Short mmCIF file of C-alpha atoms and ligand atoms in Angstrom, two decimals:
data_model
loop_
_atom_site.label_atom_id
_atom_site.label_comp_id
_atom_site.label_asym_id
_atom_site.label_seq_id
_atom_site.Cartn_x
_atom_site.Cartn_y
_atom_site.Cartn_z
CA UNK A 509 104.52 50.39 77.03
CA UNK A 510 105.87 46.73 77.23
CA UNK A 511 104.70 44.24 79.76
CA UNK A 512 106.54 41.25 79.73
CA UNK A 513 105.21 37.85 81.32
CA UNK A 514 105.64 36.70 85.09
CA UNK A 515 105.89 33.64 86.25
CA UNK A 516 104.14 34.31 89.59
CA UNK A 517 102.61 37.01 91.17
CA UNK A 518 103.86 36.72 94.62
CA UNK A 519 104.33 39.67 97.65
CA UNK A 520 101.95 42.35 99.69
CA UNK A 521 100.95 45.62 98.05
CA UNK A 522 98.93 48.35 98.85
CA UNK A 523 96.47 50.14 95.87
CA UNK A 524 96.05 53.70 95.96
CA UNK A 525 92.98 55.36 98.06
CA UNK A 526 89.38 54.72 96.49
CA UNK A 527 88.61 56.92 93.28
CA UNK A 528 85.09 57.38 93.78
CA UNK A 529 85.50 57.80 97.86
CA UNK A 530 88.14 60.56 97.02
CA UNK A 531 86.25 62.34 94.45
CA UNK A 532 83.29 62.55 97.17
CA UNK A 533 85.84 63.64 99.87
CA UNK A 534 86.94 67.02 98.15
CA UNK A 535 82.97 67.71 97.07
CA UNK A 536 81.42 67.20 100.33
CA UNK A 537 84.28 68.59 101.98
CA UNK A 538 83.85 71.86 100.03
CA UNK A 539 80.27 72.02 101.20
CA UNK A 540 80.90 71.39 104.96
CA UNK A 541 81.21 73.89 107.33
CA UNK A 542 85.16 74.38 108.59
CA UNK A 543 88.49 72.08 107.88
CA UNK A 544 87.80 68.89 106.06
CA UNK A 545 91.00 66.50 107.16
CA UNK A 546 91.44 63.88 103.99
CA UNK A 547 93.98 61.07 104.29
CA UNK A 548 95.06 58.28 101.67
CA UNK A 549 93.33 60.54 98.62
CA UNK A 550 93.67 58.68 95.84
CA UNK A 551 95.75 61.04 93.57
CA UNK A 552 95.44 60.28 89.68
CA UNK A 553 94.29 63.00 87.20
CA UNK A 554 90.19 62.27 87.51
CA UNK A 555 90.71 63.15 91.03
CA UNK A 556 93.21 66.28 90.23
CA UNK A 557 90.32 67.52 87.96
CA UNK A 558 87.89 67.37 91.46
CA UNK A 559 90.47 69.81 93.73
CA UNK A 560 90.72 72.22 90.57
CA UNK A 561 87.21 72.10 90.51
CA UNK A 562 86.20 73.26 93.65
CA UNK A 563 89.45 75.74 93.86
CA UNK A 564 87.92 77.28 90.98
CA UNK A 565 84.85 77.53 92.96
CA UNK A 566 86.59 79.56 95.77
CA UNK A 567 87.28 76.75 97.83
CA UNK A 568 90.96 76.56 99.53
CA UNK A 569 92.16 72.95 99.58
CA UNK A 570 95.91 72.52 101.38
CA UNK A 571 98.01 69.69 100.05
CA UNK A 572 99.73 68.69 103.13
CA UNK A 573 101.54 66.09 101.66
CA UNK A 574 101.07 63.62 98.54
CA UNK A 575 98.09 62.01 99.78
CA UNK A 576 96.96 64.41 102.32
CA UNK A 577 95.01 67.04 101.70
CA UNK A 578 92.65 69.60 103.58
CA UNK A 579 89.87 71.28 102.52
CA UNK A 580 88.43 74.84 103.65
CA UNK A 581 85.01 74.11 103.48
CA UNK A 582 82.61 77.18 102.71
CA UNK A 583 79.02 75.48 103.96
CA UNK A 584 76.21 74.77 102.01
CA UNK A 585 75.73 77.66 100.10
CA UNK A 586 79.32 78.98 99.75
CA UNK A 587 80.39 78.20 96.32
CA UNK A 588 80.96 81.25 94.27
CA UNK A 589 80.83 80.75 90.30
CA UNK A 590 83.78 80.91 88.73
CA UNK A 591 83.20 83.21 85.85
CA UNK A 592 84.20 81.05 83.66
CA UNK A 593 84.12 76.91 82.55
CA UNK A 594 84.54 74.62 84.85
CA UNK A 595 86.89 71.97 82.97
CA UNK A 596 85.76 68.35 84.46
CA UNK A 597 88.50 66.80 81.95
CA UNK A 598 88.05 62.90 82.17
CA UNK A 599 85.85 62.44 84.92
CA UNK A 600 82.71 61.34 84.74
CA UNK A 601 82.21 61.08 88.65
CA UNK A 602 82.87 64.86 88.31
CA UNK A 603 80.86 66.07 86.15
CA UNK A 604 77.81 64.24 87.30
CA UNK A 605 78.11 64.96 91.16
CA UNK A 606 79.37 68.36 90.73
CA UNK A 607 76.18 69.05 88.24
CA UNK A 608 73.96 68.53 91.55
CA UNK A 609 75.82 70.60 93.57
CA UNK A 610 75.50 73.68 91.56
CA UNK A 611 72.04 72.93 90.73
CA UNK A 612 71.84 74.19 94.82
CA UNK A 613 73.53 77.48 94.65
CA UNK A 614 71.00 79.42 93.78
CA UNK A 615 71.46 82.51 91.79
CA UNK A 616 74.47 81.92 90.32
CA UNK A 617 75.30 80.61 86.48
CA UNK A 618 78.23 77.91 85.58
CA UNK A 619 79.40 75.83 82.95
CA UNK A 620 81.19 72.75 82.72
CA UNK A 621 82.93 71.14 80.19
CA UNK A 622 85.36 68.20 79.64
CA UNK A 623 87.53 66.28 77.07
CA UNK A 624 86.91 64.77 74.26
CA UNK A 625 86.14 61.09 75.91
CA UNK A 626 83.36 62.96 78.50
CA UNK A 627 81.77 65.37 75.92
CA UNK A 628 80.84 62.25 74.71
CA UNK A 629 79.20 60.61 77.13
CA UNK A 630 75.37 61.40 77.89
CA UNK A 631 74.77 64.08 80.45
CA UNK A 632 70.71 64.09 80.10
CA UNK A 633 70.75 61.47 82.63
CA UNK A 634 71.46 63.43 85.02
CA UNK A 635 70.27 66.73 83.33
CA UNK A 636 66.69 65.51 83.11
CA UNK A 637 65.92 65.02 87.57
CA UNK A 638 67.34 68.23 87.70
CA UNK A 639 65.31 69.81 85.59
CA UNK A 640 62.39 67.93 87.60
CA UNK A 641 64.00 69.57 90.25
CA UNK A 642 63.04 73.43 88.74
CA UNK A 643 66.85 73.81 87.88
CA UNK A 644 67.44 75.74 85.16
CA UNK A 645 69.73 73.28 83.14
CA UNK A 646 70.92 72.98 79.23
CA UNK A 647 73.21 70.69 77.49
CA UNK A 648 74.32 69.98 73.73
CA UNK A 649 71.98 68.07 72.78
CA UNK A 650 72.37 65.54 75.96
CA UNK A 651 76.06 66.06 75.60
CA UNK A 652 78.45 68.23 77.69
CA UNK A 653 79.01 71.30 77.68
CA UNK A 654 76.47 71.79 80.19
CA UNK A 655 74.78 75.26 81.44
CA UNK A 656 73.60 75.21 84.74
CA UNK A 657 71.08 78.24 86.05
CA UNK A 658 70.47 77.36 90.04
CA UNK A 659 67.08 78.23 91.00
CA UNK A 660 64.80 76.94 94.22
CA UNK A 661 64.81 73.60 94.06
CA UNK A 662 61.75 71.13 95.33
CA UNK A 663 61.96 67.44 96.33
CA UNK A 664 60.91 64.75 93.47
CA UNK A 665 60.84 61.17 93.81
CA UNK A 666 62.66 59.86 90.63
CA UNK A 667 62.65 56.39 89.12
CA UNK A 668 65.95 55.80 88.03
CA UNK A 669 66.24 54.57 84.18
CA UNK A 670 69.44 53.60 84.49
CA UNK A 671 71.14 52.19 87.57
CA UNK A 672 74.03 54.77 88.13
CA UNK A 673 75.38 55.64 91.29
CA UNK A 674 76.64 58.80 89.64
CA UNK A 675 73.39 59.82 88.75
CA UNK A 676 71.74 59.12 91.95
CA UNK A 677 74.24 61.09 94.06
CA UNK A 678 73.88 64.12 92.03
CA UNK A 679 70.29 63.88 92.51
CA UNK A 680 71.09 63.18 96.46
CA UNK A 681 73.31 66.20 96.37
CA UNK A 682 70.79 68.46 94.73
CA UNK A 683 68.22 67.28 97.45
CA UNK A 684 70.29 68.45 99.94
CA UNK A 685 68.65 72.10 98.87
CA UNK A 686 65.20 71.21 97.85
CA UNK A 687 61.95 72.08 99.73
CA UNK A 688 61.36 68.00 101.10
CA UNK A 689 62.34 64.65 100.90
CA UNK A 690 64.04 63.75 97.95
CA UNK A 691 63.69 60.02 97.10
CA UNK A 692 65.83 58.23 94.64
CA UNK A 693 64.40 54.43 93.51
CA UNK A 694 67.12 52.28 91.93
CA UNK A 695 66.54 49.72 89.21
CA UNK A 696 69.36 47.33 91.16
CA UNK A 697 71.69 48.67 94.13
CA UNK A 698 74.89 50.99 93.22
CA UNK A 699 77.66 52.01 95.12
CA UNK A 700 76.46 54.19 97.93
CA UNK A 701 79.49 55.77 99.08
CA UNK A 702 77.63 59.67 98.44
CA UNK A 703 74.84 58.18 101.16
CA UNK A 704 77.54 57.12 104.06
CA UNK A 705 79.26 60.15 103.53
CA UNK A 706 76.88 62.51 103.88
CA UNK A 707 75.18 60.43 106.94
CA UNK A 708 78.40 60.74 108.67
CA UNK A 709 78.50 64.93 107.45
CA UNK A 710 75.01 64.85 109.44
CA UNK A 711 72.85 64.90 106.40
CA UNK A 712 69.75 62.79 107.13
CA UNK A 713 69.31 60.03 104.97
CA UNK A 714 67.38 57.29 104.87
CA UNK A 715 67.16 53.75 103.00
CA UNK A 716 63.55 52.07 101.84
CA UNK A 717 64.19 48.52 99.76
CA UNK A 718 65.42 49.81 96.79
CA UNK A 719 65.00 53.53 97.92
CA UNK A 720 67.29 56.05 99.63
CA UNK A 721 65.81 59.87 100.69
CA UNK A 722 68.00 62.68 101.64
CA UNK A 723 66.02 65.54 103.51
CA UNK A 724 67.06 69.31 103.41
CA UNK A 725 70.31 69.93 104.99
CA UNK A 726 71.19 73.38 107.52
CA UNK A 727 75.27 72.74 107.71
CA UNK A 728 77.27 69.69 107.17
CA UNK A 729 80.67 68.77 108.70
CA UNK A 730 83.25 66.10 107.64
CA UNK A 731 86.19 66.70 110.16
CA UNK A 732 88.27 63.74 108.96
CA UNK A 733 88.17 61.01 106.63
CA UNK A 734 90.71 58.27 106.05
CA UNK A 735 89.79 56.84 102.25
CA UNK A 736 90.61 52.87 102.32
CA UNK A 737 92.36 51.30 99.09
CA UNK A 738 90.59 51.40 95.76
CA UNK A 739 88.69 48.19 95.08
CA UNK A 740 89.31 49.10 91.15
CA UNK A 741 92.81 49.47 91.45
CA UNK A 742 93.50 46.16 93.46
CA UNK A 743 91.37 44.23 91.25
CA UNK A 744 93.72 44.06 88.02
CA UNK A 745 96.32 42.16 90.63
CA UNK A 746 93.04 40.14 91.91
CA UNK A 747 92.87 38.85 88.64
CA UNK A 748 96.65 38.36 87.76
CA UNK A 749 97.56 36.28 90.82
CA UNK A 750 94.80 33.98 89.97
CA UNK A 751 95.58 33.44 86.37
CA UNK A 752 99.25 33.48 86.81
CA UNK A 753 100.28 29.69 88.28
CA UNK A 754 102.08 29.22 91.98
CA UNK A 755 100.65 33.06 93.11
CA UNK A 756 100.31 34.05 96.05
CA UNK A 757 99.49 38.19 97.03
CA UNK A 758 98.77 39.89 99.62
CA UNK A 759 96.43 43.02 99.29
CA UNK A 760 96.29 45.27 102.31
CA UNK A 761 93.59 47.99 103.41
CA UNK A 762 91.26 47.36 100.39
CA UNK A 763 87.85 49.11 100.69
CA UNK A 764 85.15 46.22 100.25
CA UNK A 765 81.86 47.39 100.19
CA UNK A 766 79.49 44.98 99.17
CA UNK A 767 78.45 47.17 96.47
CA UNK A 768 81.89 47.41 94.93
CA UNK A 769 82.98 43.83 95.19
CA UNK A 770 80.68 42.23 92.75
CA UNK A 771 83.78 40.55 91.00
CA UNK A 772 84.79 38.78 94.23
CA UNK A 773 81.47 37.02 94.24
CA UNK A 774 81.73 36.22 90.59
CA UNK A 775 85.63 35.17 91.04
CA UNK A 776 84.88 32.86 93.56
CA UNK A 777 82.08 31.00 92.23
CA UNK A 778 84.28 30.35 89.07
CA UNK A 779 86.53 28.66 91.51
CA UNK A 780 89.01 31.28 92.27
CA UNK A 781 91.05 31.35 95.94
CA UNK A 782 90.52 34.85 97.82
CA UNK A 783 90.15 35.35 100.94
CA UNK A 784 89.69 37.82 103.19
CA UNK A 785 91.71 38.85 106.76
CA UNK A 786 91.70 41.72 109.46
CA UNK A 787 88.58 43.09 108.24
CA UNK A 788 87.43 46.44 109.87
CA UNK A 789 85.93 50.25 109.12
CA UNK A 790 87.71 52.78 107.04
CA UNK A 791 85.80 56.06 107.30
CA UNK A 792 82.66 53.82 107.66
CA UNK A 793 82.74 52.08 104.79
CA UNK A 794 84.02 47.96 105.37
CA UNK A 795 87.89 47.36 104.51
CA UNK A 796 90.11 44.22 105.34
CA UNK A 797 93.02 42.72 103.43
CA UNK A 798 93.11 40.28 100.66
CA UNK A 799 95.21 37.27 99.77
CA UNK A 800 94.63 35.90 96.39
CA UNK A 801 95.93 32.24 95.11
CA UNK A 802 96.45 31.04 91.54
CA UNK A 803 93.43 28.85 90.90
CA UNK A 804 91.56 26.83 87.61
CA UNK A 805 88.57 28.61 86.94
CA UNK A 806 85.11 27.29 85.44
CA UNK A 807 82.64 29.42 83.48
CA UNK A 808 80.05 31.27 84.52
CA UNK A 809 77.07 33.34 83.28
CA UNK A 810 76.85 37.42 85.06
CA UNK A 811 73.35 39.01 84.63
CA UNK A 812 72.36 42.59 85.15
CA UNK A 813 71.53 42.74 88.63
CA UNK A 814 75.04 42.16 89.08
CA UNK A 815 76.43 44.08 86.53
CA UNK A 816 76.85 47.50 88.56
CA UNK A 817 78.51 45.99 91.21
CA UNK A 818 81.38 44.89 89.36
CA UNK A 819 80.65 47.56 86.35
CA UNK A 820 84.29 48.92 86.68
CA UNK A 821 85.49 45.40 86.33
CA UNK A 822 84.18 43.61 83.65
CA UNK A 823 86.77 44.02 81.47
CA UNK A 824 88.96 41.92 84.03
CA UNK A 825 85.79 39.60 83.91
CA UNK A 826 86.33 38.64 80.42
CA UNK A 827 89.67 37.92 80.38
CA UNK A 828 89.39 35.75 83.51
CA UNK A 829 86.65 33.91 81.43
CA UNK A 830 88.68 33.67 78.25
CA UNK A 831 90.89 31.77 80.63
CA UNK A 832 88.20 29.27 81.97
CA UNK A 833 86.82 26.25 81.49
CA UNK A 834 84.18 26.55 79.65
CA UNK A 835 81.72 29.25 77.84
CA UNK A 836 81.11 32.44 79.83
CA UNK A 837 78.23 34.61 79.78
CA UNK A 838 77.85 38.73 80.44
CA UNK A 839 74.25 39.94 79.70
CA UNK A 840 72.59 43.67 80.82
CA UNK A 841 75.65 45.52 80.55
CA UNK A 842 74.97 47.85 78.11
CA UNK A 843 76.48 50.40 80.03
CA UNK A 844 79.55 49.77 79.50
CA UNK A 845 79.19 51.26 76.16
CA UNK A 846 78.87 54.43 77.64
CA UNK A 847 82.03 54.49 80.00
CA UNK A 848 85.51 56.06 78.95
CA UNK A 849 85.78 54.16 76.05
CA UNK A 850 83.01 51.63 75.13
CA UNK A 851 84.30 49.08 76.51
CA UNK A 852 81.93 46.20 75.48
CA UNK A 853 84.04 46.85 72.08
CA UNK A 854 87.26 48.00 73.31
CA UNK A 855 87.14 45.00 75.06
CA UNK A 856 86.38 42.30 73.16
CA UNK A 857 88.80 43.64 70.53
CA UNK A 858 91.89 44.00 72.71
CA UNK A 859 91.29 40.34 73.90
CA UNK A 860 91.01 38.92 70.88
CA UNK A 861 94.37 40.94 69.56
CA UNK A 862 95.60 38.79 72.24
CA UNK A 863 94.64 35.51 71.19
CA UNK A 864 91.56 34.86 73.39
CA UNK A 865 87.88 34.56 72.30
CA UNK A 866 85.56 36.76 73.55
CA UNK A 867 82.95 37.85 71.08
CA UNK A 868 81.12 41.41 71.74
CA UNK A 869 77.14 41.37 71.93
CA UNK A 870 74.80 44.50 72.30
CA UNK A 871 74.71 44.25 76.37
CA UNK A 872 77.41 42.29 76.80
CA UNK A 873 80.28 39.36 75.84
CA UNK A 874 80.24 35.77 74.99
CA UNK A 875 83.68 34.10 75.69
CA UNK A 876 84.88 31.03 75.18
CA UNK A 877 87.04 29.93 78.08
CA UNK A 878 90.37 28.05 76.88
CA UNK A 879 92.72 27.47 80.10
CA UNK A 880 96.16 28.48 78.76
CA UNK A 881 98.01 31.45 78.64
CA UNK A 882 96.64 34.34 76.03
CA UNK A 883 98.95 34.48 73.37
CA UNK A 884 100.09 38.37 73.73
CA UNK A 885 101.00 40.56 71.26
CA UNK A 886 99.51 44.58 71.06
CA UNK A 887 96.47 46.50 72.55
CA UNK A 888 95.47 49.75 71.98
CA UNK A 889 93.67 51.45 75.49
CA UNK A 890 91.64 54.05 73.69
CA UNK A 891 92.31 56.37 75.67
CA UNK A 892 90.88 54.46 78.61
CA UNK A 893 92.58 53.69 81.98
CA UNK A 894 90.56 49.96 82.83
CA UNK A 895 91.60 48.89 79.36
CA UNK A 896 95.41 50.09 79.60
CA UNK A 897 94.66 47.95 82.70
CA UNK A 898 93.68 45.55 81.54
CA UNK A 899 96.25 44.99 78.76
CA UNK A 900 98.69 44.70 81.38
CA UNK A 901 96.85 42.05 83.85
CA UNK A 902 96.51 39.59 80.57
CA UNK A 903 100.72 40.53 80.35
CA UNK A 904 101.54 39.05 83.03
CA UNK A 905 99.85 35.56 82.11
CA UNK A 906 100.83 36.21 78.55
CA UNK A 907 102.96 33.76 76.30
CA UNK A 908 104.84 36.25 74.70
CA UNK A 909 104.45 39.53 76.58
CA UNK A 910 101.81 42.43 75.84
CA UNK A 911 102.07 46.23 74.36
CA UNK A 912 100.02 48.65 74.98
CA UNK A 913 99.27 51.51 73.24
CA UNK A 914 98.58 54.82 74.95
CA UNK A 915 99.31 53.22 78.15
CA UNK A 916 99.54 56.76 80.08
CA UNK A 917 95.75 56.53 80.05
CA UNK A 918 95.97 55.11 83.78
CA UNK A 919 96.93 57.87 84.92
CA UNK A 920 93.23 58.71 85.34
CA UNK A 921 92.63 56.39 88.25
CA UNK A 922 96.14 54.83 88.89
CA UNK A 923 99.67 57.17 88.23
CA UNK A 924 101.65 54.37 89.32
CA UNK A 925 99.97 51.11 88.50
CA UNK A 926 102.85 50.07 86.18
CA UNK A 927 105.24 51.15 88.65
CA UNK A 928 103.90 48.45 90.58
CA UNK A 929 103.73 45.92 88.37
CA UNK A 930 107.32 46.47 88.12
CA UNK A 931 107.80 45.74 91.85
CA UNK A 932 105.70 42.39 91.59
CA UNK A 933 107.67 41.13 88.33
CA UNK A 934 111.27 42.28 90.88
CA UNK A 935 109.38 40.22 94.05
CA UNK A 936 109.13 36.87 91.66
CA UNK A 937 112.84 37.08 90.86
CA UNK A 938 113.94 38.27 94.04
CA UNK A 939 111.59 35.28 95.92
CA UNK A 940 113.03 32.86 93.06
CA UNK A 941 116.95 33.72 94.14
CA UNK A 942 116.18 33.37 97.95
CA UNK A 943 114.45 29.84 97.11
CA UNK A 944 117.26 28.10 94.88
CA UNK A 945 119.57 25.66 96.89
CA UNK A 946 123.20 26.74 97.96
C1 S3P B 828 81.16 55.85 89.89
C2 S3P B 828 80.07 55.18 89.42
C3 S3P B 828 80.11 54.31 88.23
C4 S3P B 828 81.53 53.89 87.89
C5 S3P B 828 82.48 55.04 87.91
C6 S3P B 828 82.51 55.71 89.27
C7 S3P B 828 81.00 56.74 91.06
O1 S3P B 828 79.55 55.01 87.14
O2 S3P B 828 81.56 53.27 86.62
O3 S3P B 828 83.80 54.60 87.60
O4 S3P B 828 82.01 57.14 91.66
O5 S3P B 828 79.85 57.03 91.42
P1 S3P B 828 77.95 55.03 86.85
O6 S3P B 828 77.29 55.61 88.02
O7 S3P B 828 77.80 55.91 85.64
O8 S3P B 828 77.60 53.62 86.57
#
């Protein structure tokens, strides 16, 4: 794939529903007792792998149309075990939340599995609370595939080592079947999209500081949920309208939770021109529209306390750096070694194939900000959607134009995210042609 350069990002676009909002949809929907009603699902292959999932678990979902779906909920204790694998494919979300769920149906065996990117990511994260749980649970040595044997569970209180909202919701799903409160303590806030949801499912749940407890649960029920835009998947075009000069973009029904946004904060305190209109609720979590303006950034240093509120982002964080004024900082993300790809490397490499200079440490990047356009030239994704993503943000500010190899990779969170940046490079010309003088 090809992505030539823009000369401004101008127009109004909508991103696809929230990744992590749908994935949470189908799981908690297939737990709830009767019809689960989801609108705007965010349909990519990571969120495919979720509604084969829980089919394969003997749960009916309808799809009504391409982003509606509805989901036959079979309560609490309904899930019936397959017989066979359980193939989470890419997704990590998945495989982690899904782990806590089964950890609850007790008497019953499963396995799940994945591809080659998530069999090698580590699964005793999770593995470990359940087991502190009385779950019967086995992996390859901390990798996937993972064994699960669901026995009575009891409440724990667990420190988490890592902050990870993955881990904490399967922990928060698992509790939903233990014998008492079930407290998770996180070493800095993650997204807590598996606590709203199950609130509003009628799951009691309650927040302490750095704490959240989930108590034993009788029946839950959804009804409807409408999932706002993906934070993730507007963010590339976040960061291409203010790199690219004269932009100006419109963003509409964008899901901003605080503890997603974490790259707005850091944007704008480098200088960069977003703001935010018509803010309101989507399915309880905060939403509004953005408009973004080309603006000259200045460096800035990102520590780890804001590291998982941006974690999916970072990537766009660099290159926004390695266009600033001035030397950039990221420190305590050594996380994002264990992502799709690791992208602390995958990074740093595919912007400096491009011309820009952003230097790889164990937790993090150094960069060295130079304001012009990044040279171009060819970027592999690994395999990994952010990075394919990524490739094609620096593109569009690009001298000379980007390739990028496996580029299908963003599939996983965004089928059609270079079909739309085909529709902003046809809005520059088209807004060029209506401009010039008779
Ligand atoms: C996610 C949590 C994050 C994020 C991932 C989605 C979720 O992972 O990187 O893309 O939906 O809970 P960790 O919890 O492993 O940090």
């Amino acid at each position: 794939m090809r992505v030539e350069p823009v000369h401004r990002v101008v127009g109004h676009l909508a991103v696809p529903g929230d990744k992590s909002i749908s994935h949470r949809s189908v799981l908690i929907g297939a737990l709830c007792d009767g019809e689960t009603r989801i609108g705007g699902f965010g349909r990519s292959a990571d969120t495919e792998a979720t509604v084969d999932a829980v089919r394969s678990l003997g749960v009916q979902v309808d799809e009504l149309d391409q982003d509606t779906l509805c989901v036959h909920g079979r309560g609490l204790r309904g899930l019936v075990a397959p017989g066979a694998p359980i193939d989470c494919r890419n997704a990590g979300t998945l495989v982690r939340l899904l782990a806590g769920i089964l950890a609850g149906q007790q008497g019953q065996q499963f396995e799940l599995t994945g591809d080659e990117s998530l069999s090698a990511r580590p699964m005793r994260r999770v593995t470990e609370p359940l087991k502190r749980m009385g779950a019967g649970v086995e992996t390859d040595e901390g990798h996937l595939p993972v064994a699960i044997d669901a026995r009575p569970l009891h409440a724990i209180t667990y420190e988490l080592p890592v902050a990870s909202a993955q881990v904490k919701s399967a922990i928060l799903l698992a509790g939903l079947y233990a014998d008492g409160e079930t407290t998770v303590v996180e070493p800095a806030p993650t997204r807590d999209h598996t606590e709203l949801m199950l609130e509003a499912a009628g799951a009691r749940i309650t927040r302490r500081g750095t704490s959240v407890s989930v108590w034993p649960a009788e029946r839950l029920e959804l009804g409807a949920v409408e999932v706002p835009g993906d934070f993730s998947s507007a963010a590339p075009f976040v960061v291409a309208a203010t790199l690219v000069p004269g932009s100006e973009l419109h963003i509409h029904g964008v899901n901003l939770n605080p503890r997603r946004t974490g790259l707005l904060e850091i944007l704008s305190r480098m200088g960069a021109k977003v703001t935010v209109y018509n803010r309101r609720r989507i399915a309880g979590e905060p939403a509004g529209d953005l408009e973004v303006r080309s603006a000259d950034l200045v460096a800035t240093t990102v520590t780890a306390k804001e590291v998982p509120l941006a974690i999916d982002e970072l990537p766009l964080f660099a290159l926004a750096a390695s266009c600033a004024h001035g030397d950039s900082v990221l420190r305590g993300a050594e996380e994002l070694r264990a992502k799709e790809s690791d992208r602390i490397e995958a990074t740093a490499d595919a912007l400096r194939a491009l011309g820009q200079h952003v230097r790889a440490t164990d937790d993090g990047f150094r960069i060295r900000g130079v304001p012009t356009r990044p040279r171009g030239g060819h970027i592999e994704s690994r395999g990994d959607h952010r990075i394919a993503m990524l490739g094609a943000v620096a593109a569009l500010d690009s001298q000379h134009g980007v390739e990028i190899g496996d580029a299908d990779s963003v599939a996983v969170s965004f089928p059609g995210f270079f079909e739309m940046v085909e529709r902003l490079r046809r809005s520059a010309v088209e807004t060029d042609r209506d401009h010039r003088p008779a």
